[in-house]
Amino acid sequence: MLYNYIMKKIILILCLLLAGCGREKSPVQPEPVSASVSVLYDQEKTMLLPMNTSVLLTMYDPQQLDQAMPDFEALIHQLHQLFDPDHGFTSINNLYVINQHYGSEDKLLLDPLLFDALKDAIALSVLSEGSFNPTIGALSDLYQNKYSSLPIHAEDPADEDINAALACVVPYDQLDAIIQLNETDHSVIFNTYSPCEQKVKLNLGAFAKGIAAQKAYEALKHLNVPFMAACSESSQFLYAPIEINKTWTWGIREPNAKTLLAAYEQSDIAALSTSGDDQQYYYCEKHQINHHHILDPTLGRSRNMIRSVSVFSDNRADILDALTTILFNIEDAKQRITLINQIETIYEIKIGYTVVTGSQEDGYQLTMNQTAKDALAYQGDAVNAIIVED
């Protein structure tokens, strides 16, 4: 049975396909059920959406879902508290607290989850030569409340404000000196970056959602039942025990539409991440183009050469979510291939990626590596070209 799981304004269409495994199939297959993580509150009693999105856990057995949800919800709330750059929580040194201590030379002891996240964020920034950068906070704040999932018009921030914020994005080769991490006691000192006249601000963005999906998998896999942990369309982890012989099928839809451009299949386990230019954006009259929420830390605005990016592997959903951001900001095929090869080697995973370019009027082009091509199960009529690079 093929069950299509489609969320509103989602690029990744997740289909749960139960494959036969040498025994007679039941007359009726169970349909998956989902539960969402509840809101949480900061120390000022402000109500917050967990991970700033809808977080769902999906299983086939309602009783198993009820049993798993308390621990799953507690994990997501913990991760939100650690990675929130704008809100404080009692007795927690989170991103907000680190940002408040910028330039103070104070040593802050961190939860190992946050320490490891900052360590990986710096490493990914170096690997991508700054296409992903954890010090993008001041720049991100300039665009706060401009984006919408519906067509709207808005003005860009003033050029002088963009330039001032860019001066507070620390170059990737200086991050270690500014975000001074100590492996021995899991501490950080957030040093001053002299070119910045305001304040450097840490913000892990969608990378935090990828960490949430990864940690959910690690916390729930012992249950030995199929499940999907989803942080909106940004990051998902789909898991099934090998003995169940389950195949996950997912699709990439046409930007601004529900038409499938392609569908992919992978067995037993899949970490997925996707980003698109039609999820959060606004129309800029000055440039006569939609500016979307995936900012280039070196440019100060979004690049508008790519429509969507989708990546998958059998592990490390955290790395994949940062990778979608990185690939949005890379034009050169050789640079893209080199980066993927480096990440595969360092994190010991095999990555499939698909980059969507083009338009409905002119047709879409899918650029992918051989891993994605091998998993490709369907190509839509709106696709006029597939380019395989490796």
Tab-separated table of N, CA and C in Angstrom, residues 96-182:
chain	number	residue	atom	x	y	z
A	96	TYR	N	20.794	32.136	23.180
A	96	TYR	CA	20.435	33.488	23.638
A	96	TYR	C	21.416	33.973	24.695
A	97	VAL	N	21.728	33.120	25.644
A	97	VAL	CA	22.666	33.506	26.709
A	97	VAL	C	24.058	33.749	26.135
A	98	ILE	N	24.483	32.890	25.213
A	98	ILE	CA	25.790	33.110	24.574
A	98	ILE	C	25.813	34.463	23.873
A	99	ASN	N	24.750	34.775	23.142
A	99	ASN	CA	24.684	36.068	22.447
A	99	ASN	C	24.714	37.238	23.426
A	100	GLN	N	24.072	37.062	24.586
A	100	GLN	CA	24.072	38.126	25.597
A	100	GLN	C	25.469	38.347	26.162
A	101	HIS	N	26.342	37.338	26.097
A	101	HIS	CA	27.695	37.443	26.656
A	101	HIS	C	28.736	37.732	25.573
A	102	TYR	N	28.278	38.135	24.396
A	102	TYR	CA	29.217	38.477	23.320
A	102	TYR	C	30.187	39.573	23.782
A	103	GLY	N	31.471	39.324	23.591
A	103	GLY	CA	32.495	40.311	23.913
A	103	GLY	C	32.802	40.469	25.384
A	104	SER	N	32.177	39.665	26.257
A	104	SER	CA	32.373	39.826	27.703
A	104	SER	C	33.583	39.069	28.230
A	105	GLU	N	34.108	38.143	27.433
A	105	GLU	CA	35.197	37.244	27.822
A	105	GLU	C	34.782	36.255	28.906
A	106	ASP	N	33.465	36.138	29.165
A	106	ASP	CA	32.976	35.167	30.144
A	106	ASP	C	33.007	33.760	29.547
A	107	LYS	N	33.388	32.797	30.348
A	107	LYS	CA	33.340	31.392	29.940
A	107	LYS	C	31.987	30.812	30.347
A	108	LEU	N	31.291	30.227	29.380
A	108	LEU	CA	29.985	29.629	29.638
A	108	LEU	C	30.071	28.124	29.430
A	109	LEU	N	29.595	27.367	30.408
A	109	LEU	CA	29.545	25.919	30.284
A	109	LEU	C	28.274	25.532	29.536
A	110	LEU	N	28.425	24.670	28.527
A	110	LEU	CA	27.314	24.343	27.644
A	110	LEU	C	26.887	22.886	27.781
A	111	ASP	N	25.618	22.662	27.501
A	111	ASP	CA	25.136	21.296	27.332
A	111	ASP	C	25.903	20.675	26.172
A	112	PRO	N	26.300	19.405	26.274
A	112	PRO	CA	27.065	18.771	25.181
A	112	PRO	C	26.363	18.835	23.826
A	113	LEU	N	25.028	18.819	23.803
A	113	LEU	CA	24.300	18.910	22.532
A	113	LEU	C	24.562	20.248	21.850
A	114	LEU	N	24.522	21.325	22.629
A	114	LEU	CA	24.772	22.648	22.059
A	114	LEU	C	26.240	22.804	21.692
A	115	PHE	N	27.122	22.299	22.526
A	115	PHE	CA	28.554	22.371	22.228
A	115	PHE	C	28.850	21.672	20.906
A	116	ASP	N	28.337	20.459	20.746
A	116	ASP	CA	28.582	19.709	19.508
A	116	ASP	C	27.963	20.395	18.302
A	117	ALA	N	26.804	21.027	18.488
A	117	ALA	CA	26.150	21.736	17.383
A	117	ALA	C	27.015	22.899	16.906
A	118	LEU	N	27.578	23.654	17.840
A	118	LEU	CA	28.442	24.774	17.461
A	118	LEU	C	29.717	24.270	16.785
A	119	LYS	N	30.247	23.180	17.293
A	119	LYS	CA	31.456	22.595	16.699
A	119	LYS	C	31.189	22.167	15.254
A	120	ASP	N	30.064	21.481	15.022
A	120	ASP	CA	29.710	21.058	13.664
A	120	ASP	C	29.406	22.259	12.772
A	121	ALA	N	28.752	23.275	13.326
A	121	ALA	CA	28.415	24.466	12.533
A	121	ALA	C	29.676	25.156	12.029
A	122	ILE	N	30.677	25.253	12.879
A	122	ILE	CA	31.946	25.864	12.460
A	122	ILE	C	32.603	25.012	11.383
A	123	ALA	N	32.613	23.698	11.581
A	123	ALA	CA	33.230	22.798	10.599
A	123	ALA	C	32.538	22.895	9.244
A	124	LEU	N	31.216	22.962	9.242
A	124	LEU	CA	30.468	23.062	7.988
A	124	LEU	C	30.687	24.415	7.322
A	125	SER	N	30.857	25.452	8.109
A	125	SER	CA	31.147	26.768	7.547
A	125	SER	C	32.500	26.761	6.847
A	126	VAL	N	33.485	26.110	7.469
A	126	VAL	CA	34.814	26.017	6.859
A	126	VAL	C	34.753	25.188	5.585
A	127	LEU	N	34.080	24.044	5.623
A	127	LEU	CA	33.970	23.179	4.447
A	127	LEU	C	33.295	23.897	3.279
A	128	SER	N	32.281	24.710	3.592
A	128	SER	CA	31.523	25.399	2.538
A	128	SER	C	32.089	26.765	2.195
A	129	GLU	N	33.208	27.113	2.819
A	129	GLU	CA	33.849	28.422	2.608
A	129	GLU	C	32.860	29.564	2.840
A	130	GLY	N	32.058	29.407	3.903
A	130	GLY	CA	31.182	30.487	4.337
A	130	GLY	C	29.790	30.482	3.758
A	131	SER	N	29.433	29.511	2.912
A	131	SER	CA	28.057	29.458	2.393
A	131	SER	C	27.052	29.143	3.491
A	132	PHE	N	27.531	28.498	4.546
A	132	PHE	CA	26.759	28.340	5.783
A	132	PHE	C	27.567	28.994	6.881
A	133	ASN	N	26.901	29.794	7.735
A	133	ASN	CA	27.662	30.517	8.757
A	133	ASN	C	26.799	30.715	10.000
A	134	PRO	N	27.230	30.233	11.165
A	134	PRO	CA	26.424	30.373	12.385
A	134	PRO	C	26.368	31.788	12.937
A	135	THR	N	27.164	32.731	12.390
A	135	THR	CA	27.133	34.111	12.885
A	135	THR	C	26.265	35.008	11.993
A	136	ILE	N	25.268	34.409	11.353
A	136	ILE	CA	24.410	35.149	10.430
A	136	ILE	C	23.263	35.870	11.149
A	137	GLY	N	23.224	35.773	12.478
A	137	GLY	CA	22.082	36.269	13.234
A	137	GLY	C	21.680	37.709	12.974
A	138	ALA	N	22.651	38.637	12.951
A	138	ALA	CA	22.324	40.052	12.730
A	138	ALA	C	21.712	40.263	11.350
A	139	LEU	N	22.199	39.531	10.367
A	139	LEU	CA	21.657	39.630	9.015
A	139	LEU	C	20.249	39.032	8.958
A	140	SER	N	20.047	37.884	9.573
A	140	SER	CA	18.726	37.256	9.585
A	140	SER	C	17.687	38.161	10.234
A	141	ASP	N	18.089	38.859	11.293
A	141	ASP	CA	17.148	39.729	11.998
A	141	ASP	C	16.640	40.869	11.122
A	142	LEU	N	17.447	41.315	10.150
A	142	LEU	CA	17.013	42.384	9.255
A	142	LEU	C	15.785	41.986	8.444
A	143	TYR	N	15.678	40.696	8.157
A	143	TYR	CA	14.595	40.209	7.297
A	143	TYR	C	13.428	39.633	8.092
A	144	GLN	N	13.521	39.723	9.408
A	144	GLN	CA	12.470	39.154	10.249
A	144	GLN	C	11.129	39.809	9.934
A	145	ASN	N	10.108	39.001	9.810
A	145	ASN	CA	8.725	39.427	9.540
A	145	ASN	C	8.485	39.925	8.112
A	146	LYS	N	9.477	39.815	7.234
A	146	LYS	CA	9.265	40.196	5.837
A	146	LYS	C	8.674	39.051	5.017
A	147	TYR	N	9.006	37.819	5.391
A	147	TYR	CA	8.651	36.681	4.553
A	147	TYR	C	7.236	36.187	4.822
A	148	SER	N	6.701	35.518	3.813
A	148	SER	CA	5.388	34.901	3.931
A	148	SER	C	5.347	33.667	3.045
A	149	SER	N	4.473	32.724	3.381
A	149	SER	CA	4.263	31.573	2.509
A	149	SER	C	3.260	31.901	1.411
A	150	LEU	N	2.694	33.113	1.463
A	150	LEU	CA	1.772	33.598	0.436
A	150	LEU	C	2.418	34.776	-0.288
A	151	PRO	N	2.019	35.044	-1.544
A	151	PRO	CA	2.624	36.149	-2.294
A	151	PRO	C	2.389	37.498	-1.612
A	152	ILE	N	3.472	38.179	-1.246
A	152	ILE	CA	3.371	39.511	-0.664
A	152	ILE	C	4.468	40.388	-1.255
A	153	HIS	N	4.302	41.702	-1.126
A	153	HIS	CA	5.313	42.670	-1.554
A	153	HIS	C	5.978	43.266	-0.318
A	154	ALA	N	7.268	43.454	-0.365
A	154	ALA	CA	8.005	44.073	0.727
A	154	ALA	C	9.260	44.720	0.166
A	155	GLU	N	9.807	45.650	0.926
A	155	GLU	CA	11.049	46.305	0.523
A	155	GLU	C	12.236	45.627	1.182
A	156	ASP	N	13.351	45.602	0.466
A	156	ASP	CA	14.588	45.104	1.053
A	156	ASP	C	15.018	46.006	2.209
A	157	PRO	N	15.775	45.478	3.165
A	157	PRO	CA	16.412	46.359	4.138
A	157	PRO	C	17.312	47.369	3.411
A	158	ALA	N	17.562	48.492	4.032
A	158	ALA	CA	18.437	49.506	3.445
A	158	ALA	C	19.838	48.940	3.243
A	159	ASP	N	20.496	49.384	2.176
A	159	ASP	CA	21.834	48.878	1.854
A	159	ASP	C	22.814	49.083	3.005
A	160	GLU	N	22.714	50.236	3.674
A	160	GLU	CA	23.649	50.497	4.765
A	160	GLU	C	23.412	49.537	5.937
A	161	ASP	N	22.148	49.144	6.142
A	161	ASP	CA	21.848	48.182	7.211
A	161	ASP	C	22.367	46.793	6.843
A	162	ILE	N	22.229	46.428	5.576
A	162	ILE	CA	22.756	45.131	5.124
A	162	ILE	C	24.264	45.096	5.283
A	163	ASN	N	24.929	46.159	4.883
A	163	ASN	CA	26.395	46.209	4.986
A	163	ASN	C	26.853	46.142	6.447
A	164	ALA	N	26.117	46.823	7.330
A	164	ALA	CA	26.473	46.786	8.754
A	164	ALA	C	26.301	45.375	9.314
A	165	ALA	N	25.232	44.705	8.893
A	165	ALA	CA	25.002	43.326	9.352
A	165	ALA	C	26.041	42.373	8.773
A	166	LEU	N	26.409	42.583	7.513
A	166	LEU	CA	27.437	41.740	6.893
A	166	LEU	C	28.776	41.876	7.622
A	167	ALA	N	29.046	43.066	8.147
A	167	ALA	CA	30.288	43.273	8.903
A	167	ALA	C	30.302	42.475	10.199
A	168	CYS	N	29.130	41.973	10.599
A	168	CYS	CA	29.030	41.167	11.825
A	168	CYS	C	28.925	39.679	11.537
A	169	VAL	N	29.060	39.307	10.268
A	169	VAL	CA	29.165	37.891	9.904
A	169	VAL	C	30.651	37.552	9.875
A	170	VAL	N	31.088	36.738	10.795
A	170	VAL	CA	32.516	36.434	10.951
A	170	VAL	C	32.975	35.541	9.800
A	171	PRO	N	34.051	35.885	9.109
A	171	PRO	CA	34.577	35.011	8.046
A	171	PRO	C	34.834	33.602	8.569
A	172	TYR	N	34.592	32.620	7.705
A	172	TYR	CA	34.664	31.218	8.142
A	172	TYR	C	36.025	30.835	8.703
A	173	ASP	N	37.085	31.476	8.209
A	173	ASP	CA	38.416	31.110	8.686
A	173	ASP	C	38.794	31.822	9.988
A	174	GLN	N	37.877	32.618	10.547
A	174	GLN	CA	38.112	33.273	11.831
A	174	GLN	C	37.120	32.825	12.902
A	175	LEU	N	36.235	31.919	12.550
A	175	LEU	CA	35.194	31.501	13.495
A	175	LEU	C	35.773	30.873	14.760
A	176	ASP	N	36.800	30.048	14.614
A	176	ASP	CA	37.395	29.387	15.784
A	176	ASP	C	37.915	30.394	16.806
A	177	ALA	N	38.407	31.523	16.329
A	177	ALA	CA	38.949	32.533	17.237
A	177	ALA	C	37.848	33.317	17.939
A	178	ILE	N	36.724	33.507	17.257
A	178	ILE	CA	35.624	34.293	17.834
A	178	ILE	C	34.723	33.418	18.694
A	179	ILE	N	34.397	32.210	18.198
A	179	ILE	CA	33.614	31.258	18.989
A	179	ILE	C	34.619	30.266	19.570
A	180	GLN	N	35.142	30.590	20.712
A	180	GLN	CA	36.257	29.837	21.285
A	180	GLN	C	35.713	28.663	22.104
A	181	LEU	N	35.782	27.475	21.522
A	181	LEU	CA	35.254	26.275	22.160
A	181	LEU	C	36.361	25.519	22.879
A	182	ASN	N	36.026	25.005	24.070
A	182	ASN	CA	36.971	24.208	24.852
A	182	ASN	C	36.386	22.805	25.020
